[in-house]
PDB file of C-alpha atoms in Angstrom:
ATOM      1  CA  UNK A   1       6.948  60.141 155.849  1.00 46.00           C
ATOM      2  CA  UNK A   2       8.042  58.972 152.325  1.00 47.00           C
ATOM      3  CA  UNK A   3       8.640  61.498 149.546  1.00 46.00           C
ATOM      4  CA  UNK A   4       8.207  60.350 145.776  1.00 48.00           C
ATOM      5  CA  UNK A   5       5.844  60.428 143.631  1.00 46.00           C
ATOM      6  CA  UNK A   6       1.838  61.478 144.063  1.00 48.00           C
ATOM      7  CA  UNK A   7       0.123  58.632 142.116  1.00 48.00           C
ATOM      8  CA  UNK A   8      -3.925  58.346 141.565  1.00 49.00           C
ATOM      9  CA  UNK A   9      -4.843  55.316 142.756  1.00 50.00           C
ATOM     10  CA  UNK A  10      -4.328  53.502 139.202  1.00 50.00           C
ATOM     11  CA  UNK A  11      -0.770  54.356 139.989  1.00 49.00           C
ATOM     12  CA  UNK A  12       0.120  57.101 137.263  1.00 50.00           C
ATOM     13  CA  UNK A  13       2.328  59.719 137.717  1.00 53.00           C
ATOM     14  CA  UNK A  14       0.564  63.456 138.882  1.00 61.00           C
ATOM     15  CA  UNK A  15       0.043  65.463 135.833  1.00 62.00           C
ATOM     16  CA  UNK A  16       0.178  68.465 137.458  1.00 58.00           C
ATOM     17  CA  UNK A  17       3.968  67.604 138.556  1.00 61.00           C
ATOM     18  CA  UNK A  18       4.651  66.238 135.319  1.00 61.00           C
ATOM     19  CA  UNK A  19       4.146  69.782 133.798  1.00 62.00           C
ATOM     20  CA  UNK A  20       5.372  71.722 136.469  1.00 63.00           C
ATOM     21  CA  UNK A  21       8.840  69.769 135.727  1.00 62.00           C
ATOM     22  CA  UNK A  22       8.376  70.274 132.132  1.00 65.00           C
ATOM     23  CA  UNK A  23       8.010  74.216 132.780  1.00 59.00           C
ATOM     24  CA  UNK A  24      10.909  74.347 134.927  1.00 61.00           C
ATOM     25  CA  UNK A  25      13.443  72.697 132.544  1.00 58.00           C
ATOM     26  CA  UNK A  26      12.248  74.515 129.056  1.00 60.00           C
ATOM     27  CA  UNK A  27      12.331  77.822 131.742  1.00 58.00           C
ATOM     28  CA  UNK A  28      16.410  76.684 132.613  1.00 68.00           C
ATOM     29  CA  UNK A  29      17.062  75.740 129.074  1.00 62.00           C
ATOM     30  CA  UNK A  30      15.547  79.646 127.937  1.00 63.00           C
ATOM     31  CA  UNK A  31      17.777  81.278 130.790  1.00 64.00           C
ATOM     32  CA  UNK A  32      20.410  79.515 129.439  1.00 65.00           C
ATOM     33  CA  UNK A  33      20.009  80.718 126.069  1.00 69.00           C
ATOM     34  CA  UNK A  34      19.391  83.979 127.353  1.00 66.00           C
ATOM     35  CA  UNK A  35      22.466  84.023 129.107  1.00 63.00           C
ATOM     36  CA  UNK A  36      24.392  83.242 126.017  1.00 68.00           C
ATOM     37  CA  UNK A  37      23.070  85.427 123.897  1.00 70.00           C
ATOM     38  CA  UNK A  38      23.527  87.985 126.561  1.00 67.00           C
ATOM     39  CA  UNK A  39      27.164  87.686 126.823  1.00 71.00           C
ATOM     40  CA  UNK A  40      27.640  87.499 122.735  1.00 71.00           C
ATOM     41  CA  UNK A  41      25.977  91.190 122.681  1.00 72.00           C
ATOM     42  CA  UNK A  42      28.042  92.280 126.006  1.00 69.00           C
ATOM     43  CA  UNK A  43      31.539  90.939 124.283  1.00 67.00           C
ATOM     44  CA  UNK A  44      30.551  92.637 120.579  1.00 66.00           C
ATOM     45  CA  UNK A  45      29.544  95.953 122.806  1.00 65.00           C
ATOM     46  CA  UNK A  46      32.643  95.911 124.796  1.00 66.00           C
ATOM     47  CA  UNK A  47      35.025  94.782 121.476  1.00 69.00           C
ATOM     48  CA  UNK A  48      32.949  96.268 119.113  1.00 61.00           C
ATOM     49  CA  UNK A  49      35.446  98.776 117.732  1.00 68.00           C
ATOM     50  CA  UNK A  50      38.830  96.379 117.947  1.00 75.00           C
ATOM     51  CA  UNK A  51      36.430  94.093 115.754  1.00 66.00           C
ATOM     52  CA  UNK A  52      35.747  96.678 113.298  1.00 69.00           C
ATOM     53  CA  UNK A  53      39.823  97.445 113.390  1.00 72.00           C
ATOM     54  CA  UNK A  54      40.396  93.593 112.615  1.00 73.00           C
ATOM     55  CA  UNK A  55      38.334  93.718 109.805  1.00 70.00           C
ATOM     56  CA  UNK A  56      39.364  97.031 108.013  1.00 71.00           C
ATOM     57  CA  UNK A  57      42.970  95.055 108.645  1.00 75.00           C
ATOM     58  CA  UNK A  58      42.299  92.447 106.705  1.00 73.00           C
ATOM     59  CA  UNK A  59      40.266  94.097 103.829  1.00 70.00           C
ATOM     60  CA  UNK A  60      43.553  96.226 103.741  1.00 71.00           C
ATOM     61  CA  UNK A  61      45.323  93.034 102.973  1.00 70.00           C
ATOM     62  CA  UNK A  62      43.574  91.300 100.271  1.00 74.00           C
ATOM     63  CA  UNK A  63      43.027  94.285  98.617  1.00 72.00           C
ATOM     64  CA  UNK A  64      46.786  94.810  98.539  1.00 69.00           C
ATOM     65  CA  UNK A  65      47.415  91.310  97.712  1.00 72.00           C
ATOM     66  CA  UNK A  66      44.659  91.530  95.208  1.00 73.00           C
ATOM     67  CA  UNK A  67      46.495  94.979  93.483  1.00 69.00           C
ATOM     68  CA  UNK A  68      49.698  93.831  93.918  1.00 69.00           C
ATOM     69  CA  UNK A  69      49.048  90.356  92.020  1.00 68.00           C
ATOM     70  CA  UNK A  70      47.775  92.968  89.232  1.00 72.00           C
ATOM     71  CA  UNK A  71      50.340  95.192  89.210  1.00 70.00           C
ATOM     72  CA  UNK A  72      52.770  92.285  88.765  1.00 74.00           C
ATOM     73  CA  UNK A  73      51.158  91.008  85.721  1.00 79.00           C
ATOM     74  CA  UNK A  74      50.548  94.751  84.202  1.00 77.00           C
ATOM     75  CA  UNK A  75      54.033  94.982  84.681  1.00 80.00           C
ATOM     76  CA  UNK A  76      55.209  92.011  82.870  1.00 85.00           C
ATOM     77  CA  UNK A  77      53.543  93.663  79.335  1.00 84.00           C
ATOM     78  CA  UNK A  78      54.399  95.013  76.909  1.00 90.00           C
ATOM     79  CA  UNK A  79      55.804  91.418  75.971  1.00 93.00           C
ATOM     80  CA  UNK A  80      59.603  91.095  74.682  1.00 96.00           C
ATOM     81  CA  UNK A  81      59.954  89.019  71.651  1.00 96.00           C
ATOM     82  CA  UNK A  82      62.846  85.908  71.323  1.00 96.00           C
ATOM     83  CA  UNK A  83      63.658  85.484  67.833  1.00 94.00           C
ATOM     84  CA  UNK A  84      65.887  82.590  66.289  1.00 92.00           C
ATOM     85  CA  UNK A  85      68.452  82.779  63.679  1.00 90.00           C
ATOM     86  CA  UNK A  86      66.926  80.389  60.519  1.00 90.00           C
ATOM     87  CA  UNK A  87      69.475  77.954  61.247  1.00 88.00           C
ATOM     88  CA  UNK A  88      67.900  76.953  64.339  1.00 91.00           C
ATOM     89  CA  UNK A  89      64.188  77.341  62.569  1.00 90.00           C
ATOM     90  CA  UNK A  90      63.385  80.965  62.802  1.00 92.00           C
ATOM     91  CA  UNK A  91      61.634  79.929  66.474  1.00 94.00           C
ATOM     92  CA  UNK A  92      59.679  83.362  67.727  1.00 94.00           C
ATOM     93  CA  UNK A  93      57.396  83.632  71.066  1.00 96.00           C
ATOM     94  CA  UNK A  94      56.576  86.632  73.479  1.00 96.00           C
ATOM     95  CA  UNK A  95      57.519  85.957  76.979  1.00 97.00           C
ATOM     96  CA  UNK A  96      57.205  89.008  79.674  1.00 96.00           C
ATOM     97  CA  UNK A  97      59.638  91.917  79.932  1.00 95.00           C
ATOM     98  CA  UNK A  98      60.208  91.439  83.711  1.00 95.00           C
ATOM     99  CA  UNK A  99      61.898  87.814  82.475  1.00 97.00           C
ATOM    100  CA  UNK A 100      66.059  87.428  81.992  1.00 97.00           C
ATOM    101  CA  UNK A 101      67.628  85.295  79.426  1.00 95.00           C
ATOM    102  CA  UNK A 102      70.407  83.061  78.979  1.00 95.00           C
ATOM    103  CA  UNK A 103      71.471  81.628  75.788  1.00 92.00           C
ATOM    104  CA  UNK A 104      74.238  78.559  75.223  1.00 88.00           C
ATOM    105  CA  UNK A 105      74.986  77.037  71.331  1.00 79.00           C
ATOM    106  CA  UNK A 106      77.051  74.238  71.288  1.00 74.00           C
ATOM    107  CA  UNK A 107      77.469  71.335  68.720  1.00 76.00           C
ATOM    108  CA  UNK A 108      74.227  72.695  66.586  1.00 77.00           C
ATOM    109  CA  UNK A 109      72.180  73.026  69.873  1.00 88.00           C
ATOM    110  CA  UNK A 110      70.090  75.851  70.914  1.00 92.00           C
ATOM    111  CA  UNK A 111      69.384  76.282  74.811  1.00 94.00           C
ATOM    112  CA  UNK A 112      67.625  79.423  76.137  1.00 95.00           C
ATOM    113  CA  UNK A 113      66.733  80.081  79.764  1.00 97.00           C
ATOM    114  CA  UNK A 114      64.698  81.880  81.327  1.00 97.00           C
ATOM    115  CA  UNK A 115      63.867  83.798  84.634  1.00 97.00           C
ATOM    116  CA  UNK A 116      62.533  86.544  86.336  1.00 96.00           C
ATOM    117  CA  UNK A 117      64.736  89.402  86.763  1.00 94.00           C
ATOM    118  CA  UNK A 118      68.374  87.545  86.538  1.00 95.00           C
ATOM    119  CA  UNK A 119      69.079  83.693  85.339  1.00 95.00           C
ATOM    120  CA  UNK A 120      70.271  81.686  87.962  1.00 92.00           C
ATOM    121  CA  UNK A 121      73.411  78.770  87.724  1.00 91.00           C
ATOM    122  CA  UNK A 122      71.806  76.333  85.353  1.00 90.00           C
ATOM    123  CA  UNK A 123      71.583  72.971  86.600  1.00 88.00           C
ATOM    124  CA  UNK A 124      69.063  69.935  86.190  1.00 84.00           C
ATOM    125  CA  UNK A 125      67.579  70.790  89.669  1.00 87.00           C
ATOM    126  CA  UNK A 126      66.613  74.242  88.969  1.00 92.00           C
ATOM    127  CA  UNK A 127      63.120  75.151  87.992  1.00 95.00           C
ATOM    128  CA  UNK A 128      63.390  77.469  85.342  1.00 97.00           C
ATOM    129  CA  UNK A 129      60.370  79.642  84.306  1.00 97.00           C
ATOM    130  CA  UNK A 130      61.004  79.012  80.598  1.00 98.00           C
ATOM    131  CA  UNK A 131      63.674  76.390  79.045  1.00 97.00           C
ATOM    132  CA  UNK A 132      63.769  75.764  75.207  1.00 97.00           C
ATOM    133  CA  UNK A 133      65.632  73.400  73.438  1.00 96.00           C
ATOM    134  CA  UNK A 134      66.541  72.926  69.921  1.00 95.00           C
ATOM    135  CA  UNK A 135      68.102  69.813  70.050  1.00 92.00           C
ATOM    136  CA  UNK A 136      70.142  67.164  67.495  1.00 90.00           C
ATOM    137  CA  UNK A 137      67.535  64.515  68.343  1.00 91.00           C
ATOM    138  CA  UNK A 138      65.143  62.482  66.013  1.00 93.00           C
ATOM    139  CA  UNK A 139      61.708  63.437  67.189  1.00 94.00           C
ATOM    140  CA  UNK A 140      60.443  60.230  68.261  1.00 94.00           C
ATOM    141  CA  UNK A 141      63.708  59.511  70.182  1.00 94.00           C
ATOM    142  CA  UNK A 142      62.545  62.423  72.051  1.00 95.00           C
ATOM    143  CA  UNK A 143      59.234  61.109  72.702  1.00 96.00           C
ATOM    144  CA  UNK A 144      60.592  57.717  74.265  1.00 96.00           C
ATOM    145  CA  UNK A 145      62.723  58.710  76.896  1.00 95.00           C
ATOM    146  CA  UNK A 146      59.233  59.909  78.349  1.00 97.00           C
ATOM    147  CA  UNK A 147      57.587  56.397  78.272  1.00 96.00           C
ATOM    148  CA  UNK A 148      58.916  54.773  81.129  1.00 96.00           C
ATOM    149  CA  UNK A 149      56.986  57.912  83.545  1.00 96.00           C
ATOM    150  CA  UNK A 150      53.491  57.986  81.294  1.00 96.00           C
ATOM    151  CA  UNK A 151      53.342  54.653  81.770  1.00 96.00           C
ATOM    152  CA  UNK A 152      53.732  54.964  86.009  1.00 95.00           C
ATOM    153  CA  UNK A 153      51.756  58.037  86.165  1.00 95.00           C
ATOM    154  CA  UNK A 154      54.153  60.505  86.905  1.00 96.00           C
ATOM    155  CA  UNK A 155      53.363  62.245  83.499  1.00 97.00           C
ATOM    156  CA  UNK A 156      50.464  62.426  81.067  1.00 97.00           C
ATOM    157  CA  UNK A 157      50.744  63.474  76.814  1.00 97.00           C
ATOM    158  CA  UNK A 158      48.737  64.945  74.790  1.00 97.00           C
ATOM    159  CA  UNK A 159      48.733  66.321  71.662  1.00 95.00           C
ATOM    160  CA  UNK A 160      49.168  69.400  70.391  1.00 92.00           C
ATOM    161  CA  UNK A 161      48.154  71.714  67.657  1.00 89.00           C
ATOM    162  CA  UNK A 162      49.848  75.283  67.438  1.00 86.00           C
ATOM    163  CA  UNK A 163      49.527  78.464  64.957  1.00 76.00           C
ATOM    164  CA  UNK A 164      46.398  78.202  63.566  1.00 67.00           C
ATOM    165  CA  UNK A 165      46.587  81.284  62.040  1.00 64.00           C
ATOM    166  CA  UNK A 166      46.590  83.471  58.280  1.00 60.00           C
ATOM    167  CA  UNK A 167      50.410  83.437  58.759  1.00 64.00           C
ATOM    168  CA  UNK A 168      51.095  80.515  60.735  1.00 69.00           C
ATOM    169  CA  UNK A 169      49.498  77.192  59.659  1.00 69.00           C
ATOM    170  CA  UNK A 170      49.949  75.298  62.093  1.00 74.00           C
ATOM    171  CA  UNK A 171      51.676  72.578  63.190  1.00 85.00           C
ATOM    172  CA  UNK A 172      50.893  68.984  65.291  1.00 90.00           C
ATOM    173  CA  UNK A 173      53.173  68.035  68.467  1.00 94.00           C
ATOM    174  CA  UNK A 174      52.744  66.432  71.845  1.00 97.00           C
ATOM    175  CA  UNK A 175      52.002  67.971  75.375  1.00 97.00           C
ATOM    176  CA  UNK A 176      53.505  66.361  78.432  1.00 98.00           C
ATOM    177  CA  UNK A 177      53.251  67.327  81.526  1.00 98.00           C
ATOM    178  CA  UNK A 178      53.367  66.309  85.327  1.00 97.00           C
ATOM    179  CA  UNK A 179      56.066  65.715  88.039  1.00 96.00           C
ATOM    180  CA  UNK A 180      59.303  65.424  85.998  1.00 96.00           C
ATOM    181  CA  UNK A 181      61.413  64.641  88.658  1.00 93.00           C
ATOM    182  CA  UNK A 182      61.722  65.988  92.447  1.00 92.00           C
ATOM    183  CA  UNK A 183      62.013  69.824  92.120  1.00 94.00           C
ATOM    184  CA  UNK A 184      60.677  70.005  88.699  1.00 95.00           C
ATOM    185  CA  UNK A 185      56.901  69.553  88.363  1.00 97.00           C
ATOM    186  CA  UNK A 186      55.272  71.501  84.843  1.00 97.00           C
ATOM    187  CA  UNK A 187      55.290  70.878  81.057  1.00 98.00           C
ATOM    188  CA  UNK A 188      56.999  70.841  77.887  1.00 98.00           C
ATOM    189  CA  UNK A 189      55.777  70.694  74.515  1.00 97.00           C
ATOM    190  CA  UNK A 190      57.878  68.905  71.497  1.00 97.00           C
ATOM    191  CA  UNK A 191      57.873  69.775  67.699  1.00 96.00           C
ATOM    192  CA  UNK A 192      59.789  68.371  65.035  1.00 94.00           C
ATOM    193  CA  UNK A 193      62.070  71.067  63.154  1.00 91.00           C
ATOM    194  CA  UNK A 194      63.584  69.516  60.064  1.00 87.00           C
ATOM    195  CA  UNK A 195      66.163  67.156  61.290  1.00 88.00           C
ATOM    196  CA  UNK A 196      66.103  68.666  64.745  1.00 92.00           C
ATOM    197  CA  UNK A 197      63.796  68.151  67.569  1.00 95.00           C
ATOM    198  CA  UNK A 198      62.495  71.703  69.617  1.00 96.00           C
ATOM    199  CA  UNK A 199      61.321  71.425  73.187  1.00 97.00           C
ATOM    200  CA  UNK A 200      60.096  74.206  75.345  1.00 98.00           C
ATOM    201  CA  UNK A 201      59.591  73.887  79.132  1.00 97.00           C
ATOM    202  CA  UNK A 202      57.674  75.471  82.032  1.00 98.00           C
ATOM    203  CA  UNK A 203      59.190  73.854  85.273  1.00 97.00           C
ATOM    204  CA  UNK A 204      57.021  75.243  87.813  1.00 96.00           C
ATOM    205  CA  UNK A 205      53.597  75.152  88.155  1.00 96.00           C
ATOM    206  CA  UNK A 206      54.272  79.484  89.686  1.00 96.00           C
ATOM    207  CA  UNK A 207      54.599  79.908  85.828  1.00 97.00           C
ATOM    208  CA  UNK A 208      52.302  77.990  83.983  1.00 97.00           C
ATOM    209  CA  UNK A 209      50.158  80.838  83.608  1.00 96.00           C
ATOM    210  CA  UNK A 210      52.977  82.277  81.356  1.00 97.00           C
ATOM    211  CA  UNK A 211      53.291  79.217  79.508  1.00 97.00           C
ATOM    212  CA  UNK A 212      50.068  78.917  78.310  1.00 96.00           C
ATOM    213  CA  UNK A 213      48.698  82.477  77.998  1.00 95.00           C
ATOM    214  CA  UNK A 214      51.677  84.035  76.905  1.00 96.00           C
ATOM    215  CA  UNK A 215      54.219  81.994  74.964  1.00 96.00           C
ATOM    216  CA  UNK A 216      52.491  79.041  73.629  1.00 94.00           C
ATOM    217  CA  UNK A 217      49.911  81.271  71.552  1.00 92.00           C
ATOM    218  CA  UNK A 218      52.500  83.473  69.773  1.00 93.00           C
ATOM    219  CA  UNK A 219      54.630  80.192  69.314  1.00 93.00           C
ATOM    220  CA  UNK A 220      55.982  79.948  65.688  1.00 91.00           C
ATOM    221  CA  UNK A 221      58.374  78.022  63.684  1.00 90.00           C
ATOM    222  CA  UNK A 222      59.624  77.217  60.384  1.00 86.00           C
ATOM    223  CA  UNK A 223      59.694  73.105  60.156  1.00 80.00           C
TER     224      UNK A 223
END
């Protein structure tokens, strides 16, 4: 006796079977999806409380992170004050209180550093969260040891107004900023200041933030 198919005699395929097969594999496929769903509500039954634990965890943690990140820049206020001496172009800015400074004069240079909590060694490698420089340079002699990077990419310009206020009338100077070499990656803005050149850097992108909220809008200078 030979099982397959029970054709009419035109040949076709049974209905009837067709549909009973059709029933039997939506039927499997709904089991199947039962079964899932099934085991999702047994697991969040069974875990249901370590899940809740997990969660209250890590609510715990951004929230710290969250007040933490806010007490850190609460604490940085109220803002110290640098002040120059008029030889070097009575330069003032705020920077925050939580910041240490270093100063070096030599040869009718100013260099100020500056970091969080203590200075460390300065060298060319270190990112500093503030430098400035009041440097024996012509301005434009400044401006073209930069060329050779804008002109690859590594560094864009821009420029720059500052003090546009009742007191401070503001002044025109250029913006550069990108990856200035391998460990220093940030900005620096140049000014001309009578027959010197002043240059203030951020060398981290950690304290750009600083830079731009913070120092560059209380900038001022006698050119």
């Amino acid at each position: 006796m030979k099982l397959g198919w029970k054709s009419d005699q035109r040949g076709a395929a049974n209905p009837f079977l067709i549909g009973m097969i059709t029933f039997a594999v939506l039927a499997i496929g709904a089991a199947g999806a039962f079964f899932w769903a099934f085991m999702q509500m047994q697991d969040y039954r069974n875990n249901v409380n370590e899940k809740i634990d997990v969660a209250v965890e890590e609510a715990k943690a951004e929230q710290k992170e969250e007040l933490q990140a806010q007490f850190n820049e609460d604490y940085k206020r109220p803002f110290l004050t640098f002040q120059s001496s008029p030889d070097f172009g009575s330069i003032s800015f705020e920077y925050p209180r939580t910041w240490a400074q270093y100063i070096a004069k030599s040869d009718g240079a100013l260099e100020l550093y500056f970091y969080p909590v203590a200075v460390p060694t300065v060298n060319r490698q270190t990112p500093f969260a503030l430098r400035v420089v009041v440097a024996d340079k012509a301005y434009d002699q400044v401006l073209k040891s930069y060329e050779s990077k804008i002109k690859n990419g590594d560094l864009s310009a821009s420029t720059l107004t500052i003090g546009k206020t009742d007191s401070f009338s503001g002044f025109e100077g250029m913006r550069i900023d990108g990856q200035f070499d391998k460990t220093i990656n940030g900005s620096t803005v140049i000014f001309k200041i009578r027959d010197k050149t002043l240059q203030i850097f951020v060398d981290s992108q950690d304290f750009m933030k600083d830079f731009n909220e913070t120092v560059l809008p209380s900038l001022k200078f006698e050119p």
